[in-house]
Short mmCIF file of C-alpha atoms and ligand atoms in Angstrom, two decimals:
data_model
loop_
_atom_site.label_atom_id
_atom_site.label_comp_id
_atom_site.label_asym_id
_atom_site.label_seq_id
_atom_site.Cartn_x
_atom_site.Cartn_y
_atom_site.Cartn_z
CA UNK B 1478 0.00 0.00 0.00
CA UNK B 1479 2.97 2.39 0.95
CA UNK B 1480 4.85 1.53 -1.78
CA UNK B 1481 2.30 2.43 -4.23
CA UNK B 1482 2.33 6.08 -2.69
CA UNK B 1483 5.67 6.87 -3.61
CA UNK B 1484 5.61 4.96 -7.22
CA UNK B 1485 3.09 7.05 -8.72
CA UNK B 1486 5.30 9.39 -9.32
CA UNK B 1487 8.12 8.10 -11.02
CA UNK B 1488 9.70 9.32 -14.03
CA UNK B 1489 11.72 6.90 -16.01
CA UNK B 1490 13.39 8.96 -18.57
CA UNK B 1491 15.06 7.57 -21.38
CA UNK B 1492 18.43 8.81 -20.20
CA UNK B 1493 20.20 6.60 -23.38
CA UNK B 1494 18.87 8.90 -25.97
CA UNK B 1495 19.89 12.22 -23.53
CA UNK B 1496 23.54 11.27 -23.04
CA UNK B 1497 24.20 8.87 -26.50
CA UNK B 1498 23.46 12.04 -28.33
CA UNK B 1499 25.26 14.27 -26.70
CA UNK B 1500 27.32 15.30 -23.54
CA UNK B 1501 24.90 17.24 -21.57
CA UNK B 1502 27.29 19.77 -20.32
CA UNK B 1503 28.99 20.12 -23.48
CA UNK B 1504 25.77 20.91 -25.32
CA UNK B 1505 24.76 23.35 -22.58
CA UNK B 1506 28.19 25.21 -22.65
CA UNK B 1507 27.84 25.74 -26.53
CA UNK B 1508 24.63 28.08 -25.94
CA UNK B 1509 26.61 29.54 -23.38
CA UNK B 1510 29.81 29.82 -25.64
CA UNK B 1511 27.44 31.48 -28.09
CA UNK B 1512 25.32 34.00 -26.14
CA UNK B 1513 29.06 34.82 -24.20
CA UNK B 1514 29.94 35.84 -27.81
CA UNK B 1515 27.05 38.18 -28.49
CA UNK B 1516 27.24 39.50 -25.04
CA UNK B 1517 31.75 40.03 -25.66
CA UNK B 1518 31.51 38.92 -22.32
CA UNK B 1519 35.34 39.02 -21.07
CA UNK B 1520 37.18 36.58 -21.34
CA UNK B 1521 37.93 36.44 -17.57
CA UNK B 1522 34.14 35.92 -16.84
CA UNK B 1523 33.60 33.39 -19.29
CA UNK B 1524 36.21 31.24 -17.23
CA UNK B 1525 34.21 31.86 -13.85
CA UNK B 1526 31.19 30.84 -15.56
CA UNK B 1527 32.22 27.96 -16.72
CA UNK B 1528 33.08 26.45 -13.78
CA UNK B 1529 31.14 25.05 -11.10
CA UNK B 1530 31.36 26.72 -7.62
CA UNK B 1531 31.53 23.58 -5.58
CA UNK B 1532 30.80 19.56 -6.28
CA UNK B 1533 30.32 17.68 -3.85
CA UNK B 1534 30.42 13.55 -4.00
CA UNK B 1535 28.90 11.51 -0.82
CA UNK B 1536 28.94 7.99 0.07
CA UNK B 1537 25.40 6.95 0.97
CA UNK B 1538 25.09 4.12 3.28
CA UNK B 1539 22.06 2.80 3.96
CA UNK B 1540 20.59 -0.46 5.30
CA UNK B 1541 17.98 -2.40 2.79
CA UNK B 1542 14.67 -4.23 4.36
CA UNK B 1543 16.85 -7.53 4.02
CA UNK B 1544 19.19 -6.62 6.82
CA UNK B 1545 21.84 -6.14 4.14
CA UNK B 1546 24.13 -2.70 3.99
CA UNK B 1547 24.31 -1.22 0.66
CA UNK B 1548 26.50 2.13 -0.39
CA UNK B 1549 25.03 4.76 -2.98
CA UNK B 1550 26.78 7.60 -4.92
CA UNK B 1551 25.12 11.16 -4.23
CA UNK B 1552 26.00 14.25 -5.82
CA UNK B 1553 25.51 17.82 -5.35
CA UNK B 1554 26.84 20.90 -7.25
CA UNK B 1555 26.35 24.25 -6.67
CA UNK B 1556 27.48 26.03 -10.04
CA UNK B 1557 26.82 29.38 -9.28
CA UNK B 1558 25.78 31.58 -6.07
CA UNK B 1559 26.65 35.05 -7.20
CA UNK B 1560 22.86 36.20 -7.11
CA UNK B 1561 21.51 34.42 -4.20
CA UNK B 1562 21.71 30.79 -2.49
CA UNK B 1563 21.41 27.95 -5.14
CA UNK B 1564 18.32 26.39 -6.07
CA UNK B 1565 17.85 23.36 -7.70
CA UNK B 1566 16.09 19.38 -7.64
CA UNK B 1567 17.43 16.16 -6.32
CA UNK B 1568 16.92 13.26 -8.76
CA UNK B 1569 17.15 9.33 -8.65
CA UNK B 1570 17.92 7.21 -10.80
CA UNK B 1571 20.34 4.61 -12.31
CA UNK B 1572 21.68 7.41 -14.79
CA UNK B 1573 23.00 9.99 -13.05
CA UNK B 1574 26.50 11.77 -13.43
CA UNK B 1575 28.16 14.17 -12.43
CA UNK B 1576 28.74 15.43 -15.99
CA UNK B 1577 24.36 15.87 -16.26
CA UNK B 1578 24.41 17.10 -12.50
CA UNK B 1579 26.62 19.99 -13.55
CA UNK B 1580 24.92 20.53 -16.70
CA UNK B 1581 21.76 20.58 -14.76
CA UNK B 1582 23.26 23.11 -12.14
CA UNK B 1583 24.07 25.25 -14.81
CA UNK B 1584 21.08 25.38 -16.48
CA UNK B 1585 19.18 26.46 -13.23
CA UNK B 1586 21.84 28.63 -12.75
CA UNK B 1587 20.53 30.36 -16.30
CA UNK B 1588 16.82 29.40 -15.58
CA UNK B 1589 16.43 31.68 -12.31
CA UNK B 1590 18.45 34.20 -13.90
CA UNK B 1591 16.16 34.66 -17.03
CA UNK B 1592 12.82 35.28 -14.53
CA UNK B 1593 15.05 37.61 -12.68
CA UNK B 1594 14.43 35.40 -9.46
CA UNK B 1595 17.45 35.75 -6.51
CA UNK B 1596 19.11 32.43 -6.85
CA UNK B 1597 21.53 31.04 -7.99
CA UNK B 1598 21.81 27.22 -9.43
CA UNK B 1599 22.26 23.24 -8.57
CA UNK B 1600 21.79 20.48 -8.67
CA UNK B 1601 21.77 16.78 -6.79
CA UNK B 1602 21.12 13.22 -7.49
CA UNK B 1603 21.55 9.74 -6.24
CA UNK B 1604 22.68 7.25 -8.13
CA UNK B 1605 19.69 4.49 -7.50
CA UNK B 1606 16.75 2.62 -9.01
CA UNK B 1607 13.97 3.86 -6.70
CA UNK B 1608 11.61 1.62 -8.33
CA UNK B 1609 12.99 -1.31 -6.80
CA UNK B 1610 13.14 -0.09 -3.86
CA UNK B 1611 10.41 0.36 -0.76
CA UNK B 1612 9.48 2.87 0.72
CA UNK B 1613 11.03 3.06 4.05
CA UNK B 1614 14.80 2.51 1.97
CA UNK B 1615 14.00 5.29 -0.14
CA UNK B 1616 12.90 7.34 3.00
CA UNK B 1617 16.35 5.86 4.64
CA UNK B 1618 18.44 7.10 1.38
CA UNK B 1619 16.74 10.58 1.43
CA UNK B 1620 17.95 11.28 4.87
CA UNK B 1621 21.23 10.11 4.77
CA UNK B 1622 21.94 12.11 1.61
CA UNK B 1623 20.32 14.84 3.12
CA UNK B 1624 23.03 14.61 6.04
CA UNK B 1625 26.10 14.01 3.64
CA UNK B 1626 25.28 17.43 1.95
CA UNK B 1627 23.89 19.13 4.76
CA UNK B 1628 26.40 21.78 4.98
CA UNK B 1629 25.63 22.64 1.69
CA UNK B 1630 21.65 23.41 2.31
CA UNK B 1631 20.13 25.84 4.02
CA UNK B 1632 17.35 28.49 2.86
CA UNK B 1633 20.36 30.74 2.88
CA UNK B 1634 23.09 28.63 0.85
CA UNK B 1635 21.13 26.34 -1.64
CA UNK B 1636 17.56 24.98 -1.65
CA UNK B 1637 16.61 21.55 -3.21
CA UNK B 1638 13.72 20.75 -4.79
CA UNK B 1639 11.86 17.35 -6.72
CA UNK B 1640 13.04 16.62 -9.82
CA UNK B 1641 12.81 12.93 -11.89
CA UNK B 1642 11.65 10.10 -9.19
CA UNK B 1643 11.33 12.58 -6.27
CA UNK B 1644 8.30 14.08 -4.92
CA UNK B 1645 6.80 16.24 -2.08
CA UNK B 1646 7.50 13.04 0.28
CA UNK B 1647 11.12 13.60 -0.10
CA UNK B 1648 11.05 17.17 0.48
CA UNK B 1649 9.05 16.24 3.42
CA UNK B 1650 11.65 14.14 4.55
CA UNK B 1651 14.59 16.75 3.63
CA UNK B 1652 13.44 18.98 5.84
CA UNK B 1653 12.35 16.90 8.90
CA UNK B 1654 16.59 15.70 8.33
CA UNK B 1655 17.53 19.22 8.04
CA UNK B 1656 15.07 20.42 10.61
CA UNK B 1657 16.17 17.72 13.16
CA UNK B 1658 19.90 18.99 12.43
CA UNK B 1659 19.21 22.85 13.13
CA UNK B 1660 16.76 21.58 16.14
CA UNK B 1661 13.96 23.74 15.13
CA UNK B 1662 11.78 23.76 12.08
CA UNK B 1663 13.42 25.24 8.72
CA UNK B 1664 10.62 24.98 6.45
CA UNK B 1665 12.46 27.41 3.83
CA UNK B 1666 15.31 24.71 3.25
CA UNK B 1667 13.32 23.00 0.57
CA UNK B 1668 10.55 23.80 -1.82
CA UNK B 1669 8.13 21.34 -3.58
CA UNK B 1670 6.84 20.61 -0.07
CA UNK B 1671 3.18 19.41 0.73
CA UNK B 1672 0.79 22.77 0.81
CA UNK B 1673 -0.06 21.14 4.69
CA UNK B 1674 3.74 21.66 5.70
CA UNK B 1675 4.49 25.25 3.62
CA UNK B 1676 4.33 24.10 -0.26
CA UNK B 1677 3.17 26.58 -2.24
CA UNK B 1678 -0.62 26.94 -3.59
CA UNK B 1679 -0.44 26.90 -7.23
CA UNK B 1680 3.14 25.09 -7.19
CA UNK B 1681 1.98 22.13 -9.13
CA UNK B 1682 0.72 24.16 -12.15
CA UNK B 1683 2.49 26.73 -11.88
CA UNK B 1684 5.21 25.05 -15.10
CA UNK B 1685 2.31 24.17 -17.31
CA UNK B 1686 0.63 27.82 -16.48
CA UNK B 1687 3.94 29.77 -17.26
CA UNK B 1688 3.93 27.20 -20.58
CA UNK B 1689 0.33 28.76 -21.49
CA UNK B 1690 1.35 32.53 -20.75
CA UNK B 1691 4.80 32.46 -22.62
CA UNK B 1692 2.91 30.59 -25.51
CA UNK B 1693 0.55 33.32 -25.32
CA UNK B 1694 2.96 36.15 -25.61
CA UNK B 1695 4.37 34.39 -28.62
CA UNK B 1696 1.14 34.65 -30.14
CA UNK B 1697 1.14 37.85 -29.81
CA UNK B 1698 4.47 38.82 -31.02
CA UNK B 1699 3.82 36.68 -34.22
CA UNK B 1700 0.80 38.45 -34.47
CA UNK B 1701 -1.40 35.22 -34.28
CA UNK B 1702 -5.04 35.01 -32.53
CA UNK B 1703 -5.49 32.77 -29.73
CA UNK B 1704 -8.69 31.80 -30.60
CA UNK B 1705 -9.06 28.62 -32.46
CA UNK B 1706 -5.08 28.41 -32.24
CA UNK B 1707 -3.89 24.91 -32.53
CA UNK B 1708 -2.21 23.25 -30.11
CA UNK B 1709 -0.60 19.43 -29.75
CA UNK B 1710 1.32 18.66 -26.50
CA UNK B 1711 3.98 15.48 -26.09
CA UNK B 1712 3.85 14.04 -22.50
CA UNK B 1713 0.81 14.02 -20.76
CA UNK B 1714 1.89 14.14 -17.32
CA UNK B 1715 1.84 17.55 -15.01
CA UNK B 1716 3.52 20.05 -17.45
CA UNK B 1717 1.76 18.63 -20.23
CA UNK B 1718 -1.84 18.43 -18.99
CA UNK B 1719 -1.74 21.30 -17.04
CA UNK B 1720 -0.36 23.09 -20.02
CA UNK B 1721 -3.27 21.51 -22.32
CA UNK B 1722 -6.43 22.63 -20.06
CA UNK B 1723 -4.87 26.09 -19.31
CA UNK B 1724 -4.52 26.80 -23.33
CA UNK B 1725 -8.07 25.42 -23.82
CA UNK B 1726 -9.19 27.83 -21.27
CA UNK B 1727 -7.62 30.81 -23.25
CA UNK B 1728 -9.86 29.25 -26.47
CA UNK B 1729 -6.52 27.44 -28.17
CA UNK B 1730 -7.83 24.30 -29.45
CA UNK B 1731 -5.63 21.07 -28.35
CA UNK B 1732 -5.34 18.66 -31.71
CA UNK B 1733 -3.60 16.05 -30.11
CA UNK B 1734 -1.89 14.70 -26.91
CA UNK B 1735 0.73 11.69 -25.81
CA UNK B 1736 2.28 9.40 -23.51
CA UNK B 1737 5.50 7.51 -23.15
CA UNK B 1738 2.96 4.58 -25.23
CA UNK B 1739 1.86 6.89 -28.34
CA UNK B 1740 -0.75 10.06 -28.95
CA UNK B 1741 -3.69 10.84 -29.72
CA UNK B 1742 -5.22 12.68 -32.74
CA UNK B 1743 -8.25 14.82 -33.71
CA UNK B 1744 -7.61 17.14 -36.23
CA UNK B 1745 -11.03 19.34 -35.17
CA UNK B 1746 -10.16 19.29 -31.69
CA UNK B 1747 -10.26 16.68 -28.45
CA UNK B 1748 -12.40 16.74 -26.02
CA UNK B 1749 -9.74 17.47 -23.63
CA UNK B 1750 -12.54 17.18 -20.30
CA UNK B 1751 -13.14 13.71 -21.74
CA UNK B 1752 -9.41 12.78 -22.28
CA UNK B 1753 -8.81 13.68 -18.58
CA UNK B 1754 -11.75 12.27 -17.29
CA UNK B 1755 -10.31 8.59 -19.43
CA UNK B 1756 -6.90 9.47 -18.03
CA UNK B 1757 -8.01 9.68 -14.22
CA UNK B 1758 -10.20 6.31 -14.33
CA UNK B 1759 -7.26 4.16 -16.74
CA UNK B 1760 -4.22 6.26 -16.41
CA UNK B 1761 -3.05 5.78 -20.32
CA UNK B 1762 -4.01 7.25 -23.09
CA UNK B 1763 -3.89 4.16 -25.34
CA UNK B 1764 -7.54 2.80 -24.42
CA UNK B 1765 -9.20 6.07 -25.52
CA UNK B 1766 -11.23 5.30 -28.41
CA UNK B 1767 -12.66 8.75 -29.15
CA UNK B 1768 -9.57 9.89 -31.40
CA UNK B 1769 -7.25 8.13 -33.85
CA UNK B 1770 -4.02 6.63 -32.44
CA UNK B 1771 -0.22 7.97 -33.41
CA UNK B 1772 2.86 7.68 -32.72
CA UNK B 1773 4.98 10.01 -30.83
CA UNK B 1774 7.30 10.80 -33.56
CA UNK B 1775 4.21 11.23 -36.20
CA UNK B 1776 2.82 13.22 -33.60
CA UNK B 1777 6.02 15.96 -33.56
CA UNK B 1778 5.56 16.21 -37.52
CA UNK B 1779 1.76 17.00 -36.92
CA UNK B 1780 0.26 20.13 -39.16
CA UNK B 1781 -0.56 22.74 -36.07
CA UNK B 1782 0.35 26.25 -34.63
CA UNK B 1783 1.58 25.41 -31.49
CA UNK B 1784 3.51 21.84 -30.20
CA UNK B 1785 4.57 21.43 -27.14
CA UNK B 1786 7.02 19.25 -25.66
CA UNK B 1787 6.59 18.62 -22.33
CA UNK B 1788 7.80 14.75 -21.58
CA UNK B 1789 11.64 13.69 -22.46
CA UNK B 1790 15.29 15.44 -23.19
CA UNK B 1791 16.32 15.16 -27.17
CA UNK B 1792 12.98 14.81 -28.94
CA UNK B 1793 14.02 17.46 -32.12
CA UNK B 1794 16.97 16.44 -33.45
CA UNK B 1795 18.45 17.14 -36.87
CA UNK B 1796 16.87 13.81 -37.74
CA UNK B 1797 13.22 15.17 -37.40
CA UNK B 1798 13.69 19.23 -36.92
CA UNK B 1799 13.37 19.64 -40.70
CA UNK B 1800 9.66 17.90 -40.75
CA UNK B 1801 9.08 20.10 -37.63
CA UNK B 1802 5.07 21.92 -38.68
CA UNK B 1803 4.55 24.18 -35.61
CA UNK B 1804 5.10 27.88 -35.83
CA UNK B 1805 5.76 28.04 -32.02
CA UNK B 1806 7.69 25.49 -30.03
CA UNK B 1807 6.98 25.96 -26.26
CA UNK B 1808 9.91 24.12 -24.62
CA UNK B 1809 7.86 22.45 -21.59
CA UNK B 1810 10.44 19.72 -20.78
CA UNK B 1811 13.81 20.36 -20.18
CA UNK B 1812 15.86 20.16 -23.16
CA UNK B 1813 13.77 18.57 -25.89
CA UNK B 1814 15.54 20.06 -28.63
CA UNK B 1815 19.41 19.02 -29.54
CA UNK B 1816 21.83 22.05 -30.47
CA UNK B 1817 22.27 20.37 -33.90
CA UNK B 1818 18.40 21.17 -34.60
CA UNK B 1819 18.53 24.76 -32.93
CA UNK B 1820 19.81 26.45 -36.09
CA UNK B 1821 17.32 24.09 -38.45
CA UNK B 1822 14.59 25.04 -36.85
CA UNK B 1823 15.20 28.81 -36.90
CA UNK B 1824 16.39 28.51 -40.50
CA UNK B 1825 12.49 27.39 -40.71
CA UNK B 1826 11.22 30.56 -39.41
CA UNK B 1827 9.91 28.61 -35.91
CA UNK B 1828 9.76 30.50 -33.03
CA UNK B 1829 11.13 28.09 -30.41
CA UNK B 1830 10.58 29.71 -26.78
CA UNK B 1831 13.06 27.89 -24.85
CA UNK B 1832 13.17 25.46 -21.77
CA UNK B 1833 15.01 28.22 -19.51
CA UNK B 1834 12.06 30.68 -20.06
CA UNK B 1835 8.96 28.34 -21.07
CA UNK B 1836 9.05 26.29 -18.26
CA UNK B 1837 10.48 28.48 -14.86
CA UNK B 1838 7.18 29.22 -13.76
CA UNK B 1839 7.69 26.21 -11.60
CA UNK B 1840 11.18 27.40 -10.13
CA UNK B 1841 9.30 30.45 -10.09
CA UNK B 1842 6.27 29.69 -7.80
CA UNK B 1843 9.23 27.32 -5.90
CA UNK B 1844 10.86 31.15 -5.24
CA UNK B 1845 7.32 32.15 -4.29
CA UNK B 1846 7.19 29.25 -1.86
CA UNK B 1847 10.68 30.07 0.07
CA UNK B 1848 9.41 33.99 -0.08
CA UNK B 1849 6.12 32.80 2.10
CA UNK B 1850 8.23 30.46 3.95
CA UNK B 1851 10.75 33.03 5.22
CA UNK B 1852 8.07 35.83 5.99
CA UNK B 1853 5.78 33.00 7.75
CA UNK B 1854 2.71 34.67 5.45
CA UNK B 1855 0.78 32.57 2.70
CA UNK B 1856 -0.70 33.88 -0.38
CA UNK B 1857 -3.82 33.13 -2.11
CA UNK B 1858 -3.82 31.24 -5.21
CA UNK B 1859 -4.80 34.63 -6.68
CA UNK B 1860 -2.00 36.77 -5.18
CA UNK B 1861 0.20 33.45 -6.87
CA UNK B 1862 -1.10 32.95 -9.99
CA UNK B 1863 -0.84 37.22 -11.02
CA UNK B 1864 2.63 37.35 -9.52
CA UNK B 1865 3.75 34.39 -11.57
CA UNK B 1866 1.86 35.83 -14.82
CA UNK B 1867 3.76 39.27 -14.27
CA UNK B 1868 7.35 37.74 -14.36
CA UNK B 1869 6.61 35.13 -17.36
CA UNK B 1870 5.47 37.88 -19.31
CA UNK B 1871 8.09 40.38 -18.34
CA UNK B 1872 10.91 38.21 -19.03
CA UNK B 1873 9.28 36.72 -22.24
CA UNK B 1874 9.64 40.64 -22.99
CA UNK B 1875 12.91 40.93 -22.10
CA UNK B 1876 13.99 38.06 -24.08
CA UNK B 1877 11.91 39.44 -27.61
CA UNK B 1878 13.81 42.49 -27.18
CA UNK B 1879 16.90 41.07 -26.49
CA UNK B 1880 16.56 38.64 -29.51
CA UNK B 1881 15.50 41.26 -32.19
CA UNK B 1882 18.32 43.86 -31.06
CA UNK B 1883 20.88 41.31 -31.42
CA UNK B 1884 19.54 39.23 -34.48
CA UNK B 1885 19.49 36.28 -32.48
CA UNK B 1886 16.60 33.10 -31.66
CA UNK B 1887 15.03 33.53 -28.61
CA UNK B 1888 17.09 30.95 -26.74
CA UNK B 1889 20.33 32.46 -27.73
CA UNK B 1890 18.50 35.45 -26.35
CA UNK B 1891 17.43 34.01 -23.28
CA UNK B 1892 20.78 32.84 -22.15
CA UNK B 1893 22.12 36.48 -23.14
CA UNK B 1894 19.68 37.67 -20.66
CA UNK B 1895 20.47 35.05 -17.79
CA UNK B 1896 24.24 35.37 -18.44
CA UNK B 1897 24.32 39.19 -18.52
CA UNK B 1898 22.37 39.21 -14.79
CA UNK B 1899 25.26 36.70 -13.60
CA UNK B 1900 27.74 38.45 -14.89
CA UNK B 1901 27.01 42.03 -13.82
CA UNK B 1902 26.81 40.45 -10.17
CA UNK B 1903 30.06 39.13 -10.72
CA UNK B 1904 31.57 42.72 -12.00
CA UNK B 1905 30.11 44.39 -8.72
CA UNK B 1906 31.15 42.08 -6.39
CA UNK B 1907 34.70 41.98 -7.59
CA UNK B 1908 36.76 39.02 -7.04
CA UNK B 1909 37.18 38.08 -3.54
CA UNK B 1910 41.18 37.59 -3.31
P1 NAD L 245 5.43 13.71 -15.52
O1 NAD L 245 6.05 12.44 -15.05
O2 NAD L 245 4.29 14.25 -14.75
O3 NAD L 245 4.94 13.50 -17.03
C1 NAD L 245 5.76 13.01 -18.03
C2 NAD L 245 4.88 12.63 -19.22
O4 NAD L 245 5.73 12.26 -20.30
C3 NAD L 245 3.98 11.43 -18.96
O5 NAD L 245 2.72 11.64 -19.59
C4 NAD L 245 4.72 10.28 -19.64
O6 NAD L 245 3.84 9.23 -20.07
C5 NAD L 245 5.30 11.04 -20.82
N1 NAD L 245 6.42 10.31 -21.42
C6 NAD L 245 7.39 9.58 -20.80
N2 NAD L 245 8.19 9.01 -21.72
C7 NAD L 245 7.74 9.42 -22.92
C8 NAD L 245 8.14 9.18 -24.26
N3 NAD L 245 9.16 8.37 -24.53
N4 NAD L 245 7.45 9.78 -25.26
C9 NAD L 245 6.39 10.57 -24.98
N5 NAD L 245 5.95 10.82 -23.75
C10 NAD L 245 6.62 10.26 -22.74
O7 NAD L 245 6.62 14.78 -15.65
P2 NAD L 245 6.49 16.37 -15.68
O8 NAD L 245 6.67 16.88 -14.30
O9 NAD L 245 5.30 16.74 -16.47
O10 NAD L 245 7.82 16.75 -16.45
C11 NAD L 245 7.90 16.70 -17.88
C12 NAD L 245 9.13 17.46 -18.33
O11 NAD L 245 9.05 18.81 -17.88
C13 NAD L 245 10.48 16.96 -17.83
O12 NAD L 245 11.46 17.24 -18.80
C14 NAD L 245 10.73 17.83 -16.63
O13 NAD L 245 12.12 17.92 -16.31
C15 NAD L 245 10.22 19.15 -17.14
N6 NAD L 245 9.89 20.12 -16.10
C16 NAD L 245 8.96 19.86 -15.16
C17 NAD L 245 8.66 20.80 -14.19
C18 NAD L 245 7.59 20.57 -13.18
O14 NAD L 245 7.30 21.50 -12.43
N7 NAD L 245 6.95 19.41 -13.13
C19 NAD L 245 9.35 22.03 -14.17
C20 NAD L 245 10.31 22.29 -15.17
C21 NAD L 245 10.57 21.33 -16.13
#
């Protein structure tokens, strides 16, 4: 019964296709390389920035429900502090490196820095295969990697959050650890946390609501109505729906959706209160009979406005950007386009708005979280939902202008942004010698 809790939120990523096609960090690094050009950021700061502050490596002993002792590998880097203490998720699973934990920590690093939020970036992970394990070893791991970084965390120094196979009964579990530690409650050490325990309201759709808004500011700049607008979204899970039923709200009209099995496909339109209503009773999409079936990779080629990735790292390549149909991309996962297809796609004329801006209204509503946290005050959804709204569309701002001064796409853009708030940090605090 327990262990059914915990599993139904697990992510299994297909990490093979992320690293096979590329080193993470490397392909990170060369939008940094090329915004750091546009920006003629010295040469000085390019070197800090391309370093990570501080990576840690911890044993992580723990006992298993046999009796028997078994040692994990936990990471946690903290690439870059100069704006605030670090924020960033704790993963597990089998795949994680250090090489993707840096990469990661550098790309929240960029993410907080584009929504102008006071953080820095990192990243963690454990090296494990939650799913066969129960859930009193998984609650066993969580605090004993919480202890080996623990002088890393704080609400003041860096502040974890879920990521893939973690949930808001980790973070639970972080702070209790942390709490236990400090002996008094810290409930600002971690964010993602259950709304009974000082989570956030309007933390769980906050990503797929900043996904509708940026999409809708696209519209706009493209000129494009949002009525009748169509829309098809990979990954069905909580970027992905939430995304879906905000954009229907606005009048967009949602063609098709998918899962890690395959998609469906209406060219007039789902019934999107029908699809969830199917999804909540049978969990997959594959048994839903009102709409044709399609692949996943048929369903990236589909004629429409809008597509939105929201599931897996890697899905536009250079193998498939070409046959790519969508005017707008909205980046909802992180990293679903490879650098190779960047410069196809924008050779198309598609307006790709990318993973750093389309999807930090989560991080951002996580900054919300700590903000309430720290004062000991909690907002109404209201108060959260037009505070989020006014950043996403700010920054989208910031980023247009950015990319039509400088002749550049809008992710090139977006790093220049995020790397041009790190940097002027960096030139004001001087170096500490
Ligand atoms: P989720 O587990 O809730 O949903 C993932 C969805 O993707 C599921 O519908 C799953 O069936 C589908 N999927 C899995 N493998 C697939 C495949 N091979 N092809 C097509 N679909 C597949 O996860 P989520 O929280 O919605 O996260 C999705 C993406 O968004 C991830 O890249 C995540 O890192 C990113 N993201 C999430 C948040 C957040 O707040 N949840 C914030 C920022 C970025």
């Amino acid at each position: 019964m327990q262990h059914a809790v915990t599993r139904t939120h697990m992510i299994r990523p297909e990490k093979d296709t992320f690293l096979g096609a590329e080193n993470p960090f490397e392909s990170m690094m060369a939008r940094f390389d090329e915004a750091a050009h546009h920006l003629n950021l010295e040469t000085g700061l390019r070197r800090v920035l391309r370093h990570p502050e501080k990576q840690l490596i911890v044993a992580v002993p723990i006992q298993r429900d046999n009796g028997e002792v078994e040692v994990f590998t936990g990471y946690r880097v903290l690439y870059n502090t100069a704006r605030g203490p670090a924020k960033g998720g704790i993963r597990f699973d089998m795949q994680v490196t250090l090489d993707e934990v840096k990469a990661l920590a550098a790309w929240m690093t960029w993410k907080c820095a584009v929504v102008n939020l006071p953080f820095g970036g990192s990243k963690g992970g454990v090296v494990c295969d939650p799913s066969k394990m129960s859930v009193p070893e998984l609650e066993r791991l969580t605090r004993r990697y919480t202890s080996g970084i623990i002088d890393m965390l704080g609400p003041d120094s860096d502040v974890p959050a879920p990521d893939v196979n973690t949930n808001e009964r980790m973070m639970a579990w972080i702070m209790d650890t942390y709490s236990m530690h400090k002996r008094h409650t810290v409930t600002a050490v971690v964010t993602g946390k259950p709304i009974a325990m000082g989570g956030s309201l309007g933390r769980k759709e906050a990503t797929g609501r900043g996904c509708m808004i940026v999409t809708r500011e696209a519209l706009r700049q493209l000129k494009l109505p949002l009525q009748g607008t169509r829309v098809v979204v990979q990954g069905f899970g909580n970027v992905g729906s939430i995304s879906a039923q905000l954009m229907e709200e606005q009048g967009m009209k949602i063609l098709a959706v998918s899962d890690k099995d395959g998609g469906i496909y209406n060219a007039k339109g789902l019934d999107l209160a029908d699809v969830m209503r199917h999804v909540k009773e049978h969990k997959v999409l594959r048994s839903y009979q009102q709409a044709d079936h399609i692949t996943n990779a048929e369903l990236l080629t589909l004629d429409t406005d809008v597509l939105v990735p929201a599931a897996l790292e890697n899905v536009i390549t250079d193998e498939n950007a070409a046959q790519i149909r969508a005017k707008i991309i909205c980046e909802g996962a992180n990293g679903p386009t490879s650098a190779d297809a960047d410069h196809i796609l924008q050779d198309a004329g598609i307006l790709v708005i990318p993973d750093i801006l389309a999807n930090a209204g989560g991080v951002t509503v996580s900054y919300f979280e700590w903000v309430q946290d720290r004062g000991g005050y909690f907002w109404d959804l209201e108060t959260v939902n037009s505070r989020l709204e006014k950043i996403m569309v700010s920054s989208y701002q910031e980023c247009e202008v950015m990319a039509s001064r400088n002749h550049v796409s809008m992710r090139i853009a977006a790093y220049m942004v995020a790397i041009d708030r790190v940097a002027q940090v960096h030139r004001l605090r001087g170096m500490y010698a």
